[in-house]
Coordinates of C-alpha atoms and ligand atoms in Angstrom, one line a residue:
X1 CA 9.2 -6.1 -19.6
X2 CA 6.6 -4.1 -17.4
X3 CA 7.4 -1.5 -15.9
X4 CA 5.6 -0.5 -12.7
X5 CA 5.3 3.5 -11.6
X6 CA 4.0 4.5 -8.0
X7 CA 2.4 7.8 -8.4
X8 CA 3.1 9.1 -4.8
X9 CA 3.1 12.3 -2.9
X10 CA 2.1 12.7 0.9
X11 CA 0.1 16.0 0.1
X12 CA -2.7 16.2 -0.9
X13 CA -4.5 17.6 -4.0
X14 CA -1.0 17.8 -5.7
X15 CA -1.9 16.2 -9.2
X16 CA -1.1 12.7 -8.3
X17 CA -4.2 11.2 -9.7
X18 CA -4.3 13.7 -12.7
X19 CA -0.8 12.5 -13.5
X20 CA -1.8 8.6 -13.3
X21 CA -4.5 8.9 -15.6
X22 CA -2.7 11.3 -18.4
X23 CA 0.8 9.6 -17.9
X24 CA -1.4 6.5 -18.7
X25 CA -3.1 7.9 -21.3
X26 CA -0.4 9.2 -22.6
X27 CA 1.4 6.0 -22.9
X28 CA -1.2 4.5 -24.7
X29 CA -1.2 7.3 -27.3
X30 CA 2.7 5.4 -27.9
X31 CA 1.3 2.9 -28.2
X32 CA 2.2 0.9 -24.7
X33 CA 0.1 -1.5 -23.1
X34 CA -1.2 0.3 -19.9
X35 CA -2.6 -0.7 -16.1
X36 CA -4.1 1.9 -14.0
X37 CA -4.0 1.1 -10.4
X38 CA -6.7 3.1 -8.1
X39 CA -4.4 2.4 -4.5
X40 CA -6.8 5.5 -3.3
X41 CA -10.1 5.0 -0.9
X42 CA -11.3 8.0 -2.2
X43 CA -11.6 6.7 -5.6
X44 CA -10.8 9.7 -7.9
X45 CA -8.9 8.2 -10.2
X46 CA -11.8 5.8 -11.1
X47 CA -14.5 8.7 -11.0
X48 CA -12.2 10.5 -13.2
X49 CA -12.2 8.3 -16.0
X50 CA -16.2 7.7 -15.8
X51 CA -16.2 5.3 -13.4
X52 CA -19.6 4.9 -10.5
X53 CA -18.5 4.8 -7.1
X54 CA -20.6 1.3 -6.9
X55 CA -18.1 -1.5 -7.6
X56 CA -18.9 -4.9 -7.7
X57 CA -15.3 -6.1 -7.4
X58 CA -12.2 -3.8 -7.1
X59 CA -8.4 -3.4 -5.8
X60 CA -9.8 -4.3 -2.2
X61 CA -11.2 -7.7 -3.4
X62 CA -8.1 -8.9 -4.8
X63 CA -6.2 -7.6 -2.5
X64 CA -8.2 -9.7 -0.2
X65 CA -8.0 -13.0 -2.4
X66 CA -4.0 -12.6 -2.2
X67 CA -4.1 -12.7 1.8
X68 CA -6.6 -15.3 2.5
X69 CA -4.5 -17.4 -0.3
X70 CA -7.7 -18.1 -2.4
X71 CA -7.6 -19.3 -6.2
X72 CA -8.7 -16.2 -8.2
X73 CA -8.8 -14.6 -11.7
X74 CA -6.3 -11.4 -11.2
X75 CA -8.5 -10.3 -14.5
X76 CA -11.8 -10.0 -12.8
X77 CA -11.5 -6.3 -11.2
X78 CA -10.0 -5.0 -14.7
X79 CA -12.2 -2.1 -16.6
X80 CA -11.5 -1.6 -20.3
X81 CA -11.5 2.5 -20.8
X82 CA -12.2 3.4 -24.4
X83 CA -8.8 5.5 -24.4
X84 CA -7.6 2.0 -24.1
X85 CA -6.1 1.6 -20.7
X86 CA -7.0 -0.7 -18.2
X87 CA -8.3 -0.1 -15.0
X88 CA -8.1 -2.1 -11.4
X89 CA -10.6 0.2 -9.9
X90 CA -11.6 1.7 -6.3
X91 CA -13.9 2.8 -4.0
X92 CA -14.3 4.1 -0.3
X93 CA -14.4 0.5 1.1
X94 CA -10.4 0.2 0.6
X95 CA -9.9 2.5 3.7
X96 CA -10.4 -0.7 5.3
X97 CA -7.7 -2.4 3.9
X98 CA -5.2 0.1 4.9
X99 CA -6.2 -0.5 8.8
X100 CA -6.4 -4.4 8.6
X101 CA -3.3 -5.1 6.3
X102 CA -1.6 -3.9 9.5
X103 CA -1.9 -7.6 11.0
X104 CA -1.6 -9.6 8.1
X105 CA 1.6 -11.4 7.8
X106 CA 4.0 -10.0 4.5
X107 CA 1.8 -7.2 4.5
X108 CA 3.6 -4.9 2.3
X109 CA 3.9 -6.9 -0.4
X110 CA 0.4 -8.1 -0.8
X111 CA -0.6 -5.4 -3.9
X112 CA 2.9 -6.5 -5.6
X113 CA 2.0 -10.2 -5.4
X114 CA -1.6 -9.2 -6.4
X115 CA 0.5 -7.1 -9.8
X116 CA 2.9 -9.8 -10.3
X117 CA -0.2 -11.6 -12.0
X118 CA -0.7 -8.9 -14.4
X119 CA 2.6 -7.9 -15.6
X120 CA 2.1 -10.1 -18.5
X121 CA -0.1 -8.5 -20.0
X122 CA 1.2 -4.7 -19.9
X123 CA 4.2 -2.6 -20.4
X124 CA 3.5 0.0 -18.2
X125 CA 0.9 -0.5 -14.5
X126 CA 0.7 2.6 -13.0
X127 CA -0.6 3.5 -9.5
X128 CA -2.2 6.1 -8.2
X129 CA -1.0 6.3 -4.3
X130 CA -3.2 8.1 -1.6
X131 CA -1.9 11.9 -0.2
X132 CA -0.7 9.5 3.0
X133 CA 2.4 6.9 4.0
X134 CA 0.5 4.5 5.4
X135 CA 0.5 0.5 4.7
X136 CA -1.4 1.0 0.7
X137 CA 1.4 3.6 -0.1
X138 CA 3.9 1.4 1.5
X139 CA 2.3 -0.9 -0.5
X140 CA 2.5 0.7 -3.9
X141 CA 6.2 1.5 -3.1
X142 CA 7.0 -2.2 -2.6
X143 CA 5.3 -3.1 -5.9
X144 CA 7.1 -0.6 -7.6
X145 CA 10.2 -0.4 -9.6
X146 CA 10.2 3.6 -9.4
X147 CA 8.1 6.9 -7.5
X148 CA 7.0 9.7 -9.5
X149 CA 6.5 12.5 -7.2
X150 CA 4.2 15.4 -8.4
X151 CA 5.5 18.8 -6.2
X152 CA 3.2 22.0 -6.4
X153 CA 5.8 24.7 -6.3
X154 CA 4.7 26.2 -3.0
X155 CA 6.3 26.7 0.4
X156 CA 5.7 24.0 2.2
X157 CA 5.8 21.1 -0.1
X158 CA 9.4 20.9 0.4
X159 CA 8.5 19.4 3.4
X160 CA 6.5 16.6 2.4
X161 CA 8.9 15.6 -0.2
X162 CA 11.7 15.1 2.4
X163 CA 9.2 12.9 4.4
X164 CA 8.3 10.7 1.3
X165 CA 12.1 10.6 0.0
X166 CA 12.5 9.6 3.7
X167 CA 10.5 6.6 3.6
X168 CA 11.2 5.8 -0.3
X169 CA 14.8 5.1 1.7
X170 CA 13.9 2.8 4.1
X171 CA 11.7 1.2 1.9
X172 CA 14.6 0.4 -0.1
X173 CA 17.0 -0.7 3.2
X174 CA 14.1 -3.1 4.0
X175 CA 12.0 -4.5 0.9
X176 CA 12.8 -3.3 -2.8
X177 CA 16.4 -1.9 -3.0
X178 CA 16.2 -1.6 -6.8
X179 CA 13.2 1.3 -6.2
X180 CA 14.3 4.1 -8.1
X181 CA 13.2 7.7 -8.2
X182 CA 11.6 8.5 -11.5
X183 CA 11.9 12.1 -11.0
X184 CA 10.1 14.6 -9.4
X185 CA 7.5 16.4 -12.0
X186 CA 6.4 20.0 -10.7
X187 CA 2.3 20.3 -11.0
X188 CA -0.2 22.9 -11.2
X189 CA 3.1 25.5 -11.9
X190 CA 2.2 29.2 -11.4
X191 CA 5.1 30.0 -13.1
X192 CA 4.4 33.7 -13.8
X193 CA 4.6 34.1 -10.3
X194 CA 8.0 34.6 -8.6
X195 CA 7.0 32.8 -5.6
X196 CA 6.8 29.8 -7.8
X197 CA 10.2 30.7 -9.4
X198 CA 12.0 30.7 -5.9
X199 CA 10.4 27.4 -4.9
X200 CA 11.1 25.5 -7.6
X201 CA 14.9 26.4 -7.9
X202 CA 15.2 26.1 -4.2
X203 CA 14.0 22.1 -4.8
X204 CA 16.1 21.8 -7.5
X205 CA 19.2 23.2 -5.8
X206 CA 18.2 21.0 -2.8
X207 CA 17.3 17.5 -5.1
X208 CA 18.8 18.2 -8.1
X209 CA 22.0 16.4 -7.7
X210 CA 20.5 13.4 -6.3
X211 CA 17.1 13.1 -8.5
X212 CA 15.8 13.8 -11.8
X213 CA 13.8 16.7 -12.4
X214 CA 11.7 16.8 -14.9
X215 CA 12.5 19.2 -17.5
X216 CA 8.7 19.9 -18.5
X217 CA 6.3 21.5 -15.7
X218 CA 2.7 20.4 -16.0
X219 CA 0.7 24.3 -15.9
X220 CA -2.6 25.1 -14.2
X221 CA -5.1 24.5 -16.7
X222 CA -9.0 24.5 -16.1
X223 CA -8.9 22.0 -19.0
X224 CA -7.0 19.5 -17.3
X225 CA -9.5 20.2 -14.0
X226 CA -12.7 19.9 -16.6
X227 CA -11.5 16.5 -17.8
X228 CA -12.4 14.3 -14.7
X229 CA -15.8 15.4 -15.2
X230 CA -15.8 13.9 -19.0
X231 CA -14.3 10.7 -17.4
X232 CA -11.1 11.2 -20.4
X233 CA -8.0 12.5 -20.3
X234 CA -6.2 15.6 -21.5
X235 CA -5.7 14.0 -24.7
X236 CA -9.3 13.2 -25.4
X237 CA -10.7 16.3 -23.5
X238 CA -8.5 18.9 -25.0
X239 CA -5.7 17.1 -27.1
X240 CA -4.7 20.2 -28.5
X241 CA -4.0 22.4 -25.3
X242 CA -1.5 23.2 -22.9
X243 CA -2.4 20.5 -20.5
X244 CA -2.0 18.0 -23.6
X245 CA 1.2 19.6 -24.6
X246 CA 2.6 19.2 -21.0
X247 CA 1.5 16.0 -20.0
X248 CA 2.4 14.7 -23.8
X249 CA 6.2 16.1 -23.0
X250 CA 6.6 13.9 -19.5
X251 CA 5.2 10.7 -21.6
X252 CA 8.3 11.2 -23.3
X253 CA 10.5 11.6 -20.7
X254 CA 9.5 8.6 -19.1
X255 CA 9.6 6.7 -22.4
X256 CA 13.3 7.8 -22.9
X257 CA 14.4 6.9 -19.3
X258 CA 13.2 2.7 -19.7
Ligands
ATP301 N1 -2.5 21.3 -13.7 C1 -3.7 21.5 -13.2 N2 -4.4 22.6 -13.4 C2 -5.6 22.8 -12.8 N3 -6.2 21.9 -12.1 C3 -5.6 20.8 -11.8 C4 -4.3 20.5 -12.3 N4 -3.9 19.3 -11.9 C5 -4.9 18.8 -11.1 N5 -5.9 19.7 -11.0 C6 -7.2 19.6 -10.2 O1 -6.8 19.8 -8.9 C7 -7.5 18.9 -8.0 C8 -6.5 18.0 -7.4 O2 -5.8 17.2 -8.3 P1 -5.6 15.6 -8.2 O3 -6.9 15.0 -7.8 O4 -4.9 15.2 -9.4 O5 -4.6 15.7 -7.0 P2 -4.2 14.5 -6.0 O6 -2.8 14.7 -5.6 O7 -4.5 13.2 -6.7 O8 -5.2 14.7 -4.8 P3 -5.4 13.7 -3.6 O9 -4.2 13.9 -2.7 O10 -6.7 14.1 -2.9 O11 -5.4 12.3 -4.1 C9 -8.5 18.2 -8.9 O12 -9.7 18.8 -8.9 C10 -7.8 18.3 -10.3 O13 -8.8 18.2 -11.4
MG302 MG1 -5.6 11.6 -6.0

């Protein structure tokens, strides 16, 4: 059975696309078949793991097949990473598929029809969601069977959490009541400082009852901002660092929660 994960956060510059690529890499390490989904125009997770912003076919293209209703290999946008994941990678030209999906009929379910055709072949598709709501993310969330959400422990990220658990609800009322929260995984955690300390128990006090938290914070670590440039992750950049440790403790998490 595969498992699909929606990496989503309406912020920005949260750790979403650090998280898809070493929750990926991660769960290859266990030895899980693994899909990363770029559902970003701006690309990052595909630069990250080494990727040229030139594509001659990506997430855009097949999402384009699936509308039009054209025969097509679901195969042909797939990279092959050396860490062993797959990739259905993405470039700037996606941004247009976020404006014209808005008047194509069943238009939030286009990427899960596109992933239906792949869930063969994987245990785990991941997918890395853009810091917005609009029609890929809505997307994503239809195609999904659960949301991790990545918080920075600051002030106001409270507030875009309420607005993405707001529309992970009515996502659920309208297309995919069986989406489930994954849990909600605190990112780049300043934890020395107190203002960090008061945020995240004021979250937890808030979500707690309702969500899971994730036990293990992922740490600011230049390693895990050095890593992109490598095109690897943690685990091949600095396997034996706090980034690693981290990122290897959520793998486990999700693993144990199937
Ligand atoms: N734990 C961390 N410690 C230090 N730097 C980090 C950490 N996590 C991510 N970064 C760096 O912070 C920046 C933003 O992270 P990332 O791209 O993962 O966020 P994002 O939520 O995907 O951003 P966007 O909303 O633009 O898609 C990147 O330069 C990344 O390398
Ligand atoms: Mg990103």
């Amino acid at each position: 059975m595969c498992k699909v994960i929606a990496v989503a956060g309406q912020k920005g510059g949260i750790g979403k696309t650090t998280t898809s690529i070493n929750l990926g890499a991660g769960l290859v390490r266990q030895g899980k078949k693994v899909l990363l989904v770029d559902a970003d125009p701006q690309g990052h997770l595909t630069l990250g793991l080494g990727y040229p912003k030139a594509l001659k076919v990506s997430l855009k293209n097949m999402m384009e097949n699936i509308i039009m209703g054209m025969e097509f290999d679901p195969h042909e946008a797939i990279l092959n990473h050396s860490e062993g994941m797959d990739i259905v990678p993405s470039n700037k030209l996606l941004v247009s598929m976020d404006v014209s999906l808005f008047s194509v009929e069943d238009r939030e379910t286009v990427l899960k029809e596109y992933l239906e055709l792949l869930k063969a072949d994987y245990d785990y598709i991941i997918i890395d969601c853009m810091p917005s709501l609009g029609m890929l993310t809505i997307n994503a969330l239809c195609a999904a069977d659960s949301v991790l959400i990545p918080v920075q422990p600051q002030f106001y990220s409270a507030d875009g959490l309420t607005e993405l658990l707001r529309v992970v609800k009515g996502t659920r009322q309208r297309f995919n009541p069986a989406l489930e929260i994954e849990g909600i995984l605190f990112t780049m955690d300043a934890s020395r400082y107190n203002n960090s300390k008061r945020v995240k128990s004021a979250i937890a006090s808030t979500y707690g009852k309702d969500f899971r938290i994730f036990p293990c914070s992922i740490p600011r670590s230049e390693a895990l901002a050095v890593a992109p440039q490598q095109g690897n992750s943690i685990f091949a950049y600095d396997g034996n660092g706090k980034g690693a440790k981290s990122y290897a403790e959520l793998v486990e998490e999700v693993l144990n929660h199937a």
